[in-house]
Amino acid sequence: MATSSAPPGDPNPVNLGLDHLPTALIATIMTKLDVPSILSLASTCKTFRSCAVHILSFLPNFHLPDVAPSMDLLRPLLPPSNQYLKSVKVDCTRLDDSSLDLLIRPSLHELYLRNCADFSGKLLSQLGNSCKDLRFLYLSSVAEKRGRSIDVLHLEELLSGCTHLETLILMFDVSIFLRHNFARVWSLASSRLIALEIGYISSVMVTELLSPAVGPHQSSIHPQPSTLPNIQKLCLSVDYITDTMISTISKYLTSLTHLDLRDSPIMEPRMAFDLTNNGLQQINAHGKLKHLCLVRSQEIAPAYFKRVNDLGILLMADKCSDMESICLGGFCQVTDTGYKTILHSCSKLYKLRVFHGTHLTDLVFHDIVATSLSLTHVSLRWCKLLTNLAVASLASNGDLSTLDLRDCRNLGDEALRAINTLPKLKTLLMNGCDISDVGLSYLSKGSMKSLVSLSVRGCKRLTDKCISALFDGNSNQELRELDLSNLPNLSDAGVLLLAKSRVPIFELRMRQCPLIGDTSIMALASMRVDENVWCGSTLRLLDIFNCGGITQLSFRWLKKPYFPRLRWLGVTRSVNRDVVDALARSRPYMHVATRGEELGTDQWDDSDDMYLQDYEEDDEFEEWLLGEDTSDDEMEDAVDMADLFE
């Protein structure tokens, strides 16, 4: 804790406090911090608090993604006097239309609003009327709460008003808009729009949206230009990926470089509503495509692209020699021949992802060393015919940084021996693989030193020894995310070993581990990374949902001051509803999940190169949010948020 003044009678100028530092110097340093760090410093003494008040009046970026603030919290943090505000990121779970004037500023260039379920279509209208210089817009879950209305007229005001918009991400169901006006409204969109992402839209609406209108006295042979002629990146989740939609996209989006299409059919589609070899052949008609993703999800019902086979892949590959990233999911009729064609035709490919490759075998990668490929990201999820030999071949790509082999159940310890040779590996996902403690010990000799994220969820053969195998005297200080969920033989003893390793983990998942109990929570709460910092202060996410040994005792250790940086907690509410509810009330800015949902925030674009403060034992950021009393001698009384800026 910083001291704001020198001790009485101390003549030594070295002991002068912060009051004697130039305010401009303090303000300059604080402007390099993110918003939570600024607020944490402001809670320590009046000097920092005064500087924070001043900084918030001209701060260009206000990013608060991990906390769902209330209107009362935001009001003093977003003063109307700030005419320099360019970028805002906020979780709007606790906000509604009454906060529009607070969030929407004419000066904005970037706006990220997540969880806008309590907003109505007025949000879109006001953006169009006020934010004429907006370049980037992200909105999710708009008007999803019952009683909130949204109309195509609201969308019209947004598109006609934001004339400088370059990227538009609407992560909600836009099929609620009337179809007969939908395409016309999009003709008002900014000519600068180059990236469009939509959470859900029907394939028919996509076709109507992108197809140019033919006037009453105009020949269909010479149609007007496309509604969105300059789109370079298109990401859509639709009901069905069809030949007609692919043809329309390929024909009219002449500048397209990034195409991401996903569907989740509720039943097997008919020929007219499906993707076939003919549709695949039309992809990349203008030769500019660099990134392609076509995925048929299995979330709703088992469904595959049954009308596409190796011939379709061969026809597509002829036009995709410059492709850099390919993702294919649900192509059940494509065999090794089709996948090998991609590897041998796309010499610039660095990212390959295949989901539910039911006919994908080791032969695809048998001669990959003979290609000129330098793969950095490989994902082969649910490719159940793969064996250790495929991984051994892939390991020839020494630049691999991400390897996702989840649910490849034939992979074992020999696969880990090969993975151990990858010096740049950052992310390794081995969920459901047939690996043992011995296999994980191979990683400790090589790749473990570079890993940032490791998941061994559902690897049933693993025991407590896997922890000592991973951190055998060589603790990986780079590891930030560890998933040990669904390991029936992992107990408190294993977590104690993890605590002794002093690894500063940010995200720890141990859901559905029947032998994990109160001792694990106490160990994590009290473990030290070094002599001054608690491990609990590094954990941002802890998932202990449905762990068999968790009792009410654990909730005493989940209260403050333990786990001060924790923002996501997964527990079983049936342990004791009153205790869980009391914990949620005592830490209102922590997301407490009790229904088994997967934890974590959306993928915000954290491109800011700012210093992130490491919080100490007391969560000063949360003290600021709650207006709690501080321990500094200079802070005489607890200050409420509303009183802070008087």
Coordinates of N, CA, C and O in Angstrom, one line a residue, residues 529-600:
V529 N 2.1 -18.5 -4.6 CA 2.9 -18.6 -5.8 C 4.3 -18.2 -5.5 O 5.3 -18.8 -5.9
D530 N 4.5 -17.2 -4.7 CA 5.8 -16.8 -4.1 C 5.5 -16.4 -2.7 O 4.5 -16.6 -2.1
E531 N 6.5 -15.7 -2.1 CA 6.4 -15.4 -0.6 C 5.3 -14.3 -0.4 O 4.9 -14.2 0.8
N532 N 4.9 -13.6 -1.4 CA 4.0 -12.4 -1.2 C 2.7 -12.6 -1.8 O 1.8 -11.8 -1.5
V533 N 2.5 -13.5 -2.8 CA 1.3 -13.5 -3.5 C 0.6 -14.9 -3.3 O 1.2 -15.9 -3.4
W534 N -0.7 -14.8 -3.0 CA -1.5 -16.0 -2.9 C -1.9 -16.6 -4.2 O -2.2 -15.8 -5.2
C535 N -2.0 -17.9 -4.3 CA -2.5 -18.5 -5.6 C -3.9 -18.1 -5.8 O -4.3 -17.9 -7.0
G536 N -4.7 -18.0 -4.7 CA -6.1 -17.6 -4.9 C -6.2 -16.3 -5.6 O -7.2 -16.0 -6.3
S537 N -5.2 -15.4 -5.5 CA -5.3 -14.1 -6.2 C -5.1 -14.2 -7.7 O -5.3 -13.2 -8.4
T538 N -4.6 -15.3 -8.2 CA -4.4 -15.4 -9.6 C -5.6 -16.1 -10.3 O -5.8 -15.9 -11.5
L539 N -6.3 -16.9 -9.6 CA -7.5 -17.6 -10.2 C -8.6 -16.7 -10.6 O -9.1 -15.9 -9.7
R540 N -9.0 -16.7 -11.8 CA -10.1 -15.9 -12.3 C -11.3 -16.8 -12.5 O -12.4 -16.3 -12.5
L541 N -11.1 -18.1 -12.8 CA -12.2 -19.0 -13.0 C -11.9 -20.3 -12.3 O -10.8 -20.9 -12.3
L542 N -12.9 -20.8 -11.5 CA -12.8 -22.1 -10.8 C -14.1 -22.9 -11.0 O -15.2 -22.4 -10.6
D543 N -14.0 -24.0 -11.6 CA -15.2 -24.8 -11.9 C -15.1 -26.1 -11.0 O -14.3 -27.0 -11.3
I544 N -15.9 -26.2 -10.0 CA -16.0 -27.4 -9.2 C -17.4 -28.0 -9.1 O -17.9 -28.6 -8.2
F545 N -18.1 -27.8 -10.3 CA -19.5 -28.3 -10.4 C -19.5 -29.8 -10.2 O -18.8 -30.5 -10.8
N546 N -20.4 -30.2 -9.4 CA -20.7 -31.6 -9.2 C -19.5 -32.4 -8.7 O -19.3 -33.6 -9.0
C547 N -18.6 -31.8 -7.9 CA -17.5 -32.5 -7.2 C -18.1 -33.1 -6.0 O -18.7 -32.4 -5.1
G548 N -17.8 -34.4 -5.8 CA -18.5 -35.2 -4.8 C -18.3 -34.8 -3.3 O -19.1 -35.0 -2.5
G549 N -17.1 -34.2 -3.0 CA -16.7 -33.9 -1.6 C -16.9 -32.5 -1.2 O -16.5 -32.1 -0.1
I550 N -17.6 -31.7 -2.0 CA -17.8 -30.2 -1.7 C -18.9 -30.1 -0.7 O -20.0 -30.6 -0.9
T551 N -18.7 -29.5 0.5 CA -19.7 -29.2 1.5 C -19.8 -27.7 1.8 O -19.1 -26.9 1.1
Q552 N -20.6 -27.3 2.8 CA -20.7 -25.9 3.1 C -19.4 -25.3 3.6 O -19.2 -24.1 3.5
L553 N -18.5 -26.2 4.1 CA -17.2 -25.7 4.5 C -16.4 -25.0 3.4 O -15.7 -24.0 3.6
S554 N -16.5 -25.5 2.2 CA -15.8 -24.9 1.1 C -16.2 -23.4 0.8 O -15.4 -22.6 0.4
F555 N -17.5 -23.2 1.1 CA -18.0 -21.8 0.8 C -17.5 -20.8 1.7 O -17.5 -19.6 1.4
R556 N -17.0 -21.2 2.9 CA -16.3 -20.3 3.8 C -15.0 -19.8 3.2 O -14.6 -18.7 3.4
W557 N -14.4 -20.7 2.4 CA -13.1 -20.3 1.8 C -13.3 -19.6 0.4 O -12.3 -19.2 -0.2
L558 N -14.5 -19.6 -0.1 CA -14.8 -18.9 -1.3 C -15.2 -17.5 -1.1 O -15.4 -16.7 -2.0
K559 N -15.3 -17.1 0.2 CA -15.6 -15.7 0.5 C -14.4 -14.9 0.5 O -13.2 -15.4 0.6
K560 N -14.5 -13.6 0.5 CA -13.4 -12.7 0.7 C -12.8 -12.8 2.0 O -13.5 -13.1 3.0
P561 N -11.4 -12.7 2.2 CA -10.5 -12.2 1.2 C -9.9 -13.2 0.2 O -9.0 -12.9 -0.5
Y562 N -10.4 -14.5 0.3 CA -9.8 -15.5 -0.5 C -10.3 -15.4 -2.0 O -11.4 -14.9 -2.2
F563 N -9.5 -15.9 -2.9 CA -9.8 -15.8 -4.3 C -10.3 -14.4 -4.8 O -11.4 -14.3 -5.3
P564 N -9.5 -13.4 -4.5 CA -10.0 -12.0 -4.8 C -10.2 -11.7 -6.3 O -11.0 -10.8 -6.6
R565 N -9.5 -12.4 -7.2 CA -9.7 -12.1 -8.6 C -10.7 -13.0 -9.3 O -10.9 -12.9 -10.5
L566 N -11.3 -13.9 -8.5 CA -12.3 -14.8 -9.1 C -13.5 -14.1 -9.7 O -14.2 -13.4 -9.0
R567 N -13.7 -14.4 -11.0 CA -14.9 -13.8 -11.7 C -15.8 -14.8 -12.2 O -17.0 -14.5 -12.5
W568 N -15.4 -16.1 -12.2 CA -16.3 -17.2 -12.7 C -16.2 -18.3 -11.7 O -15.1 -18.8 -11.4
L569 N -17.3 -18.8 -11.2 CA -17.3 -19.9 -10.2 C -18.5 -20.9 -10.6 O -19.6 -20.5 -10.7
G570 N -18.1 -22.2 -10.8 CA -19.1 -23.2 -11.1 C -19.3 -24.1 -9.9 O -18.3 -24.7 -9.4
V571 N -20.5 -24.2 -9.3 CA -20.7 -25.0 -8.1 C -22.1 -25.7 -8.3 O -22.8 -25.4 -9.2
T572 N -22.4 -26.7 -7.4 CA -23.6 -27.4 -7.4 C -24.5 -26.7 -6.4 O -24.2 -26.7 -5.2
R573 N -25.6 -26.2 -6.9 CA -26.5 -25.4 -6.0 C -27.2 -26.4 -5.0 O -27.6 -25.9 -3.9
S574 N -27.3 -27.6 -5.3 CA -28.0 -28.6 -4.4 C -27.2 -28.8 -3.1 O -27.7 -29.3 -2.2
V575 N -25.9 -28.4 -3.1 CA -25.2 -28.5 -1.8 C -25.9 -27.8 -0.7 O -26.1 -28.3 0.4
N576 N -26.3 -26.6 -1.0 CA -27.1 -25.8 0.0 C -27.5 -24.5 -0.7 O -26.6 -23.6 -0.9
R577 N -28.7 -24.4 -1.2 CA -29.2 -23.3 -1.9 C -28.9 -21.9 -1.2 O -28.5 -21.0 -1.8
D578 N -29.2 -21.9 0.1 CA -29.1 -20.7 0.8 C -27.6 -20.2 0.9 O -27.3 -19.0 0.8
V579 N -26.7 -21.2 1.0 CA -25.3 -20.8 1.1 C -24.8 -20.3 -0.2 O -24.0 -19.3 -0.3
V580 N -25.2 -20.9 -1.3 CA -24.8 -20.5 -2.7 C -25.4 -19.1 -2.9 O -24.6 -18.2 -3.5
D581 N -26.6 -18.9 -2.6 CA -27.2 -17.6 -2.9 C -26.5 -16.5 -2.0 O -26.4 -15.4 -2.5
A582 N -26.2 -16.8 -0.8 CA -25.5 -15.9 0.1 C -24.1 -15.5 -0.5 O -23.7 -14.3 -0.5
L583 N -23.4 -16.5 -1.1 CA -22.1 -16.2 -1.7 C -22.3 -15.3 -2.9 O -21.5 -14.3 -3.0
A584 N -23.3 -15.6 -3.7 CA -23.5 -14.7 -4.9 C -23.9 -13.3 -4.5 O -23.4 -12.3 -5.1
R585 N -24.6 -13.1 -3.4 CA -25.0 -11.8 -2.9 C -23.7 -11.0 -2.4 O -23.6 -9.8 -2.6
S586 N -22.9 -11.8 -1.7 CA -21.7 -11.1 -1.1 C -20.6 -10.8 -2.1 O -19.8 -9.9 -1.9
R587 N -20.7 -11.4 -3.3 CA -19.7 -11.1 -4.4 C -20.5 -10.9 -5.7 O -20.5 -11.7 -6.6
P588 N -21.2 -9.7 -5.8 CA -22.1 -9.5 -6.9 C -21.4 -9.4 -8.2 O -22.1 -9.6 -9.3
Y589 N -20.1 -9.2 -8.3 CA -19.4 -9.1 -9.5 C -18.7 -10.4 -9.9 O -17.9 -10.3 -10.8
M590 N -19.1 -11.4 -9.3 CA -18.6 -12.8 -9.7 C -19.7 -13.6 -10.2 O -20.8 -13.6 -9.7
H591 N -19.5 -14.2 -11.4 CA -20.6 -15.0 -12.0 C -20.6 -16.4 -11.4 O -19.6 -17.1 -11.5
V592 N -21.7 -16.7 -10.7 CA -21.8 -18.0 -10.0 C -22.8 -18.8 -10.8 O -24.0 -18.5 -11.0
A593 N -22.2 -19.9 -11.4 CA -23.0 -20.8 -12.3 C -23.4 -22.1 -11.5 O -22.5 -22.7 -10.9
T594 N -24.6 -22.4 -11.5 CA -25.1 -23.6 -10.7 C -25.8 -24.7 -11.5 O -26.2 -25.7 -10.9
R595 N -25.9 -24.5 -12.8 CA -26.7 -25.4 -13.7 C -25.8 -26.3 -14.5 O -26.3 -27.0 -15.4
G596 N -24.5 -26.2 -14.3 CA -23.6 -27.1 -15.1 C -23.1 -26.5 -16.4 O -22.5 -27.1 -17.2
E597 N -23.5 -25.2 -16.7 CA -23.1 -24.6 -17.9 C -21.5 -24.3 -17.9 O -20.9 -24.2 -16.9
E598 N -21.0 -24.4 -19.1 CA -19.5 -24.1 -19.2 C -19.2 -22.7 -18.9 O -20.0 -21.8 -19.3
L599 N -18.1 -22.5 -18.2 CA -17.8 -21.1 -17.7 C -16.9 -20.4 -18.7 O -16.1 -21.0 -19.4
G600 N -16.9 -19.1 -18.6 CA -16.0 -18.3 -19.4 C -16.7 -17.2 -20.1 O -17.9 -17.3 -20.4

